[in-house]
Amino acid sequence: MGLQVKRRLSRITAVAASLTVAVTLGIAGPASADDGIDWDHHWSVPGGDVYVEEHGDIVMVCDTKADGKGVHGLVKDYYTGIIAYEFDETAGAFTCIKLSASMGGRYNLVEGHYYGVSFYVGDSHEVGFWTNDH
């Protein structure tokens, strides 16, 4: 096997391995809320959506437009005034990220507290609120 062929196979193997890791870790997936969850809350701006399912403290952030801007924002505990966490969905158009209590730490939101999600895509901004009571 020639040197060029070996290099090409090596690159293909590396790309395949990185894609396998991304899919296995659930880093990003297709932009869709149709995954069997009956979402409690949904907010939208041109180019982005945020969904919240209180049971499991699931926040899903989706980039819904091929504009290169991504979706950026934060989840804040309005009971304490502390930012629970920030997020950046920058995997590309038509992809989503999911953050949830199963990730532990800051993603495990306190029951009974009043939360807000503030997010933007380019110049479009939205804020949504909920009481975490599940």
Short mmCIF file of N, CA and C in Angstrom, two decimals:
data_model
loop_
_atom_site.label_atom_id
_atom_site.label_comp_id
_atom_site.label_asym_id
_atom_site.label_seq_id
_atom_site.Cartn_x
_atom_site.Cartn_y
_atom_site.Cartn_z
N MET A 1 0.85 -1.18 0.00
CA MET A 1 0.00 0.00 0.00
C MET A 1 0.90 1.23 0.00
N GLY A 2 0.60 2.19 -0.85
CA GLY A 2 1.41 3.40 -0.98
C GLY A 2 1.22 4.34 0.20
N LEU A 3 2.15 5.24 0.38
CA LEU A 3 2.13 6.20 1.47
C LEU A 3 0.90 7.09 1.40
N GLN A 4 0.49 7.54 0.21
CA GLN A 4 -0.68 8.40 0.07
C GLN A 4 -1.96 7.66 0.48
N VAL A 5 -2.06 6.41 0.11
CA VAL A 5 -3.23 5.61 0.48
C VAL A 5 -3.30 5.44 1.99
N LYS A 6 -2.16 5.16 2.63
CA LYS A 6 -2.12 4.99 4.09
C LYS A 6 -2.54 6.29 4.79
N ARG A 7 -2.06 7.41 4.30
CA ARG A 7 -2.43 8.70 4.90
C ARG A 7 -3.93 8.96 4.77
N ARG A 8 -4.47 8.69 3.58
CA ARG A 8 -5.89 8.90 3.33
C ARG A 8 -6.73 8.00 4.24
N LEU A 9 -6.37 6.72 4.37
CA LEU A 9 -7.07 5.80 5.26
C LEU A 9 -6.99 6.26 6.71
N SER A 10 -5.83 6.78 7.09
CA SER A 10 -5.64 7.28 8.45
C SER A 10 -6.58 8.45 8.73
N ARG A 11 -6.72 9.37 7.76
CA ARG A 11 -7.62 10.51 7.93
C ARG A 11 -9.07 10.06 7.99
N ILE A 12 -9.46 9.14 7.14
CA ILE A 12 -10.84 8.63 7.14
C ILE A 12 -11.15 7.96 8.47
N THR A 13 -10.22 7.17 8.99
CA THR A 13 -10.41 6.50 10.28
C THR A 13 -10.56 7.52 11.40
N ALA A 14 -9.75 8.58 11.37
CA ALA A 14 -9.83 9.61 12.42
C ALA A 14 -11.17 10.32 12.38
N VAL A 15 -11.66 10.66 11.19
CA VAL A 15 -12.96 11.33 11.06
C VAL A 15 -14.08 10.42 11.55
N ALA A 16 -14.04 9.16 11.15
CA ALA A 16 -15.06 8.20 11.58
C ALA A 16 -15.06 8.04 13.09
N ALA A 17 -13.88 7.98 13.69
CA ALA A 17 -13.79 7.84 15.15
C ALA A 17 -14.36 9.06 15.85
N SER A 18 -14.06 10.27 15.36
CA SER A 18 -14.58 11.48 16.02
C SER A 18 -16.09 11.57 15.88
N LEU A 19 -16.64 11.16 14.73
CA LEU A 19 -18.09 11.16 14.57
C LEU A 19 -18.75 10.16 15.50
N THR A 20 -18.13 9.01 15.69
CA THR A 20 -18.65 8.00 16.61
C THR A 20 -18.68 8.55 18.02
N VAL A 21 -17.63 9.24 18.45
CA VAL A 21 -17.59 9.83 19.79
C VAL A 21 -18.69 10.87 19.94
N ALA A 22 -18.88 11.75 18.95
CA ALA A 22 -19.91 12.79 19.03
C ALA A 22 -21.29 12.18 19.16
N VAL A 23 -21.58 11.15 18.39
CA VAL A 23 -22.89 10.52 18.45
C VAL A 23 -23.07 9.80 19.78
N THR A 24 -22.05 9.08 20.23
CA THR A 24 -22.13 8.33 21.49
C THR A 24 -22.35 9.25 22.67
N LEU A 25 -21.68 10.39 22.72
CA LEU A 25 -21.80 11.32 23.84
C LEU A 25 -23.05 12.17 23.76
N GLY A 26 -23.74 12.15 22.66
CA GLY A 26 -24.94 12.95 22.52
C GLY A 26 -24.65 14.43 22.48
N ILE A 27 -23.54 14.81 21.94
CA ILE A 27 -23.15 16.21 21.91
C ILE A 27 -24.15 17.05 21.12
N ALA A 28 -24.54 16.59 19.98
CA ALA A 28 -25.52 17.31 19.18
C ALA A 28 -26.28 16.33 18.31
N GLY A 29 -27.51 16.69 18.03
CA GLY A 29 -28.31 15.83 17.17
C GLY A 29 -29.18 16.69 16.28
N PRO A 30 -29.97 16.06 15.41
CA PRO A 30 -30.82 16.84 14.52
C PRO A 30 -31.79 17.74 15.28
N ALA A 31 -32.07 18.90 14.76
CA ALA A 31 -32.97 19.86 15.41
C ALA A 31 -34.40 19.35 15.33
N SER A 32 -34.89 18.83 16.44
CA SER A 32 -36.26 18.33 16.48
C SER A 32 -36.68 18.12 17.93
N ALA A 33 -37.88 18.54 18.23
CA ALA A 33 -38.42 18.29 19.57
C ALA A 33 -39.26 17.02 19.56
N ASP A 34 -39.28 16.31 18.46
CA ASP A 34 -40.08 15.11 18.32
C ASP A 34 -39.27 13.90 18.76
N ASP A 35 -39.01 13.82 20.06
CA ASP A 35 -38.21 12.70 20.58
C ASP A 35 -38.93 11.98 21.72
N GLY A 36 -40.25 12.07 21.72
CA GLY A 36 -41.03 11.35 22.73
C GLY A 36 -41.28 12.13 24.01
N ILE A 37 -40.70 13.30 24.15
CA ILE A 37 -40.90 14.11 25.35
C ILE A 37 -42.08 15.05 25.12
N ASP A 38 -42.97 15.11 26.09
CA ASP A 38 -44.08 16.07 26.05
C ASP A 38 -43.59 17.33 26.76
N TRP A 39 -42.99 18.23 26.00
CA TRP A 39 -42.31 19.41 26.55
C TRP A 39 -43.30 20.30 27.31
N ASP A 40 -42.87 20.75 28.51
CA ASP A 40 -43.70 21.64 29.33
C ASP A 40 -43.68 23.07 28.80
N HIS A 41 -42.56 23.49 28.22
CA HIS A 41 -42.41 24.88 27.77
C HIS A 41 -41.62 24.93 26.46
N HIS A 42 -41.92 25.94 25.64
CA HIS A 42 -41.21 26.13 24.37
C HIS A 42 -41.19 27.62 24.04
N TRP A 43 -40.00 28.13 23.73
CA TRP A 43 -39.84 29.51 23.30
C TRP A 43 -39.04 29.50 22.00
N SER A 44 -39.28 30.52 21.17
CA SER A 44 -38.65 30.51 19.86
C SER A 44 -38.28 31.92 19.41
N VAL A 45 -37.20 32.02 18.68
CA VAL A 45 -36.81 33.23 17.95
C VAL A 45 -36.41 32.77 16.56
N PRO A 46 -36.37 33.69 15.58
CA PRO A 46 -35.92 33.27 14.26
C PRO A 46 -34.51 32.65 14.35
N GLY A 47 -34.42 31.38 14.01
CA GLY A 47 -33.13 30.69 14.03
C GLY A 47 -32.87 29.84 15.25
N GLY A 48 -33.76 29.86 16.25
CA GLY A 48 -33.50 29.05 17.44
C GLY A 48 -34.73 28.75 18.27
N ASP A 49 -34.71 27.60 18.92
CA ASP A 49 -35.77 27.16 19.83
C ASP A 49 -35.16 26.67 21.12
N VAL A 50 -35.89 26.87 22.23
CA VAL A 50 -35.53 26.30 23.51
C VAL A 50 -36.76 25.59 24.06
N TYR A 51 -36.56 24.35 24.49
CA TYR A 51 -37.62 23.53 25.07
C TYR A 51 -37.23 23.19 26.49
N VAL A 52 -38.24 23.13 27.39
CA VAL A 52 -38.00 22.74 28.78
C VAL A 52 -38.98 21.65 29.18
N GLU A 53 -38.44 20.59 29.74
CA GLU A 53 -39.23 19.53 30.37
C GLU A 53 -38.82 19.54 31.84
N GLU A 54 -39.75 19.90 32.71
CA GLU A 54 -39.43 20.05 34.13
C GLU A 54 -38.99 18.73 34.76
N HIS A 55 -39.65 17.64 34.41
CA HIS A 55 -39.26 16.34 34.97
C HIS A 55 -37.92 15.94 34.35
N GLY A 56 -36.90 15.91 35.17
CA GLY A 56 -35.55 15.63 34.69
C GLY A 56 -34.75 16.87 34.38
N ASP A 57 -35.38 18.05 34.57
CA ASP A 57 -34.70 19.33 34.34
C ASP A 57 -34.03 19.37 32.96
N ILE A 58 -34.77 18.96 31.95
CA ILE A 58 -34.22 18.90 30.60
C ILE A 58 -34.43 20.23 29.88
N VAL A 59 -33.34 20.78 29.37
CA VAL A 59 -33.39 21.98 28.54
C VAL A 59 -32.76 21.59 27.21
N MET A 60 -33.53 21.71 26.13
CA MET A 60 -33.01 21.41 24.81
C MET A 60 -32.95 22.71 24.01
N VAL A 61 -31.78 22.96 23.42
CA VAL A 61 -31.52 24.17 22.66
C VAL A 61 -31.25 23.75 21.22
N CYS A 62 -32.01 24.34 20.28
CA CYS A 62 -31.90 23.95 18.87
C CYS A 62 -31.59 25.14 17.97
N ASP A 63 -30.65 24.93 17.07
CA ASP A 63 -30.35 25.88 16.01
C ASP A 63 -31.21 25.47 14.83
N THR A 64 -32.12 26.35 14.40
CA THR A 64 -33.09 25.97 13.38
C THR A 64 -32.90 26.67 12.04
N LYS A 65 -31.75 27.32 11.87
CA LYS A 65 -31.54 28.07 10.63
C LYS A 65 -30.07 28.00 10.22
N ALA A 66 -29.83 27.86 8.94
CA ALA A 66 -28.46 27.82 8.41
C ALA A 66 -27.95 29.24 8.22
N ASP A 67 -27.66 29.91 9.34
CA ASP A 67 -27.19 31.29 9.26
C ASP A 67 -25.83 31.49 9.92
N GLY A 68 -25.26 30.43 10.47
CA GLY A 68 -23.94 30.50 11.10
C GLY A 68 -23.90 31.22 12.43
N LYS A 69 -25.07 31.50 13.04
CA LYS A 69 -25.09 32.29 14.27
C LYS A 69 -25.13 31.46 15.55
N GLY A 70 -25.71 30.28 15.54
CA GLY A 70 -25.82 29.48 16.76
C GLY A 70 -26.81 30.09 17.74
N VAL A 71 -27.05 29.36 18.83
CA VAL A 71 -27.98 29.81 19.87
C VAL A 71 -27.18 29.92 21.17
N HIS A 72 -27.26 31.06 21.82
CA HIS A 72 -26.47 31.33 23.02
C HIS A 72 -27.40 31.81 24.13
N GLY A 73 -27.08 31.48 25.37
CA GLY A 73 -27.92 31.96 26.45
C GLY A 73 -27.55 31.38 27.79
N LEU A 74 -28.51 31.47 28.71
CA LEU A 74 -28.28 31.01 30.08
C LEU A 74 -29.59 30.61 30.75
N VAL A 75 -29.45 29.83 31.81
CA VAL A 75 -30.56 29.48 32.69
C VAL A 75 -30.24 30.08 34.05
N LYS A 76 -31.19 30.85 34.58
CA LYS A 76 -30.96 31.56 35.84
C LYS A 76 -32.01 31.17 36.87
N ASP A 77 -31.56 30.98 38.11
CA ASP A 77 -32.45 30.71 39.25
C ASP A 77 -32.88 32.07 39.80
N TYR A 78 -34.12 32.47 39.58
CA TYR A 78 -34.59 33.78 40.03
C TYR A 78 -34.92 33.80 41.52
N TYR A 79 -34.96 32.66 42.16
CA TYR A 79 -35.14 32.60 43.61
C TYR A 79 -33.87 33.05 44.32
N THR A 80 -32.70 32.61 43.80
CA THR A 80 -31.42 32.97 44.40
C THR A 80 -30.70 34.09 43.65
N GLY A 81 -31.10 34.32 42.39
CA GLY A 81 -30.42 35.31 41.57
C GLY A 81 -29.13 34.79 40.93
N ILE A 82 -28.89 33.50 41.04
CA ILE A 82 -27.65 32.89 40.54
C ILE A 82 -27.89 32.26 39.16
N ILE A 83 -26.93 32.47 38.26
CA ILE A 83 -26.98 31.81 36.96
C ILE A 83 -26.63 30.34 37.18
N ALA A 84 -27.56 29.46 36.81
CA ALA A 84 -27.32 28.02 36.97
C ALA A 84 -26.26 27.56 35.97
N TYR A 85 -26.44 27.94 34.70
CA TYR A 85 -25.45 27.61 33.67
C TYR A 85 -25.71 28.41 32.41
N GLU A 86 -24.68 28.45 31.56
CA GLU A 86 -24.78 29.09 30.25
C GLU A 86 -24.69 28.01 29.18
N PHE A 87 -25.17 28.32 27.98
CA PHE A 87 -25.08 27.35 26.89
C PHE A 87 -24.78 28.05 25.57
N ASP A 88 -24.16 27.29 24.69
CA ASP A 88 -23.86 27.72 23.32
C ASP A 88 -24.09 26.53 22.41
N GLU A 89 -25.10 26.62 21.57
CA GLU A 89 -25.36 25.57 20.58
C GLU A 89 -24.70 26.05 19.30
N THR A 90 -23.51 25.54 19.05
CA THR A 90 -22.74 26.00 17.89
C THR A 90 -22.35 24.84 16.98
N ALA A 91 -23.02 23.69 17.12
CA ALA A 91 -22.68 22.51 16.31
C ALA A 91 -23.08 22.68 14.85
N GLY A 92 -23.95 23.63 14.57
CA GLY A 92 -24.35 23.87 13.19
C GLY A 92 -25.85 23.89 13.03
N ALA A 93 -26.26 24.29 11.85
CA ALA A 93 -27.69 24.42 11.55
C ALA A 93 -28.40 23.09 11.72
N PHE A 94 -29.61 23.18 12.25
CA PHE A 94 -30.51 22.04 12.40
C PHE A 94 -29.96 20.97 13.36
N THR A 95 -29.29 21.44 14.43
CA THR A 95 -28.82 20.54 15.48
C THR A 95 -29.32 21.04 16.83
N CYS A 96 -29.34 20.15 17.80
CA CYS A 96 -29.79 20.48 19.16
C CYS A 96 -28.78 19.97 20.18
N ILE A 97 -28.77 20.60 21.34
CA ILE A 97 -28.05 20.06 22.49
C ILE A 97 -29.07 19.90 23.60
N LYS A 98 -28.87 18.88 24.44
CA LYS A 98 -29.74 18.64 25.59
C LYS A 98 -28.90 18.72 26.84
N LEU A 99 -29.42 19.46 27.81
CA LEU A 99 -28.79 19.59 29.11
C LEU A 99 -29.82 19.10 30.12
N SER A 100 -29.40 18.31 31.12
CA SER A 100 -30.39 17.76 32.05
C SER A 100 -29.78 17.43 33.41
N ALA A 101 -30.67 17.17 34.36
CA ALA A 101 -30.26 16.82 35.72
C ALA A 101 -29.36 15.59 35.73
N SER A 102 -29.53 14.71 34.75
CA SER A 102 -28.70 13.49 34.71
C SER A 102 -27.21 13.83 34.52
N MET A 103 -26.91 15.06 34.10
CA MET A 103 -25.53 15.51 33.96
C MET A 103 -24.95 15.92 35.31
N GLY A 104 -25.82 16.06 36.33
CA GLY A 104 -25.38 16.40 37.68
C GLY A 104 -25.03 17.87 37.86
N GLY A 105 -24.63 18.20 39.10
CA GLY A 105 -24.16 19.54 39.42
C GLY A 105 -25.14 20.63 39.06
N ARG A 106 -24.67 21.64 38.38
CA ARG A 106 -25.45 22.83 38.05
C ARG A 106 -26.67 22.55 37.19
N TYR A 107 -26.69 21.39 36.50
CA TYR A 107 -27.81 21.05 35.62
C TYR A 107 -28.99 20.44 36.38
N ASN A 108 -28.77 20.08 37.64
CA ASN A 108 -29.82 19.53 38.49
C ASN A 108 -30.48 20.71 39.21
N LEU A 109 -31.55 21.24 38.62
CA LEU A 109 -32.20 22.45 39.12
C LEU A 109 -33.00 22.17 40.39
N VAL A 110 -33.05 23.16 41.27
CA VAL A 110 -33.71 23.02 42.56
C VAL A 110 -35.22 23.02 42.40
N GLU A 111 -35.88 22.05 43.02
CA GLU A 111 -37.34 21.95 42.97
C GLU A 111 -37.97 23.16 43.67
N GLY A 112 -39.04 23.67 43.08
CA GLY A 112 -39.77 24.78 43.67
C GLY A 112 -39.21 26.16 43.37
N HIS A 113 -38.05 26.22 42.73
CA HIS A 113 -37.47 27.53 42.39
C HIS A 113 -38.02 28.02 41.06
N TYR A 114 -38.01 29.35 40.89
CA TYR A 114 -38.49 30.03 39.69
C TYR A 114 -37.28 30.26 38.78
N TYR A 115 -37.34 29.71 37.57
CA TYR A 115 -36.21 29.79 36.64
C TYR A 115 -36.58 30.59 35.40
N GLY A 116 -35.54 31.12 34.77
CA GLY A 116 -35.69 31.79 33.50
C GLY A 116 -34.62 31.33 32.55
N VAL A 117 -34.99 31.26 31.28
CA VAL A 117 -34.02 30.99 30.23
C VAL A 117 -33.99 32.22 29.33
N SER A 118 -32.82 32.75 29.14
CA SER A 118 -32.62 33.91 28.28
C SER A 118 -31.71 33.46 27.15
N PHE A 119 -32.16 33.62 25.90
CA PHE A 119 -31.34 33.14 24.78
C PHE A 119 -31.47 34.07 23.59
N TYR A 120 -30.48 34.00 22.72
CA TYR A 120 -30.49 34.84 21.54
C TYR A 120 -29.82 34.14 20.36
N VAL A 121 -30.24 34.57 19.18
CA VAL A 121 -29.64 34.18 17.91
C VAL A 121 -29.46 35.50 17.15
N GLY A 122 -28.22 35.90 16.94
CA GLY A 122 -27.97 37.19 16.30
C GLY A 122 -28.60 38.30 17.12
N ASP A 123 -29.49 39.10 16.52
CA ASP A 123 -30.15 40.21 17.21
C ASP A 123 -31.49 39.81 17.84
N SER A 124 -31.93 38.59 17.64
CA SER A 124 -33.22 38.13 18.19
C SER A 124 -33.03 37.56 19.58
N HIS A 125 -33.86 38.00 20.52
CA HIS A 125 -33.71 37.61 21.93
C HIS A 125 -35.06 37.20 22.51
N GLU A 126 -35.05 36.24 23.42
CA GLU A 126 -36.28 35.80 24.08
C GLU A 126 -35.95 35.39 25.51
N VAL A 127 -36.92 35.58 26.40
CA VAL A 127 -36.80 35.14 27.79
C VAL A 127 -38.06 34.37 28.13
N GLY A 128 -37.89 33.22 28.76
CA GLY A 128 -39.03 32.42 29.20
C GLY A 128 -38.85 32.03 30.65
N PHE A 129 -39.95 31.88 31.39
CA PHE A 129 -39.90 31.58 32.82
C PHE A 129 -40.74 30.35 33.16
N TRP A 130 -40.34 29.66 34.21
CA TRP A 130 -41.12 28.54 34.72
C TRP A 130 -40.76 28.28 36.18
N THR A 131 -41.68 27.66 36.90
CA THR A 131 -41.41 27.18 38.25
C THR A 131 -41.08 25.70 38.14
N ASN A 132 -39.93 25.32 38.66
CA ASN A 132 -39.47 23.94 38.56
C ASN A 132 -40.19 23.11 39.62
N ASP A 133 -41.37 22.60 39.27
CA ASP A 133 -42.16 21.90 40.29
C ASP A 133 -42.41 20.43 39.94
N HIS A 134 -41.56 19.82 39.15
CA HIS A 134 -41.67 18.39 38.86
C HIS A 134 -40.41 17.68 39.25
#
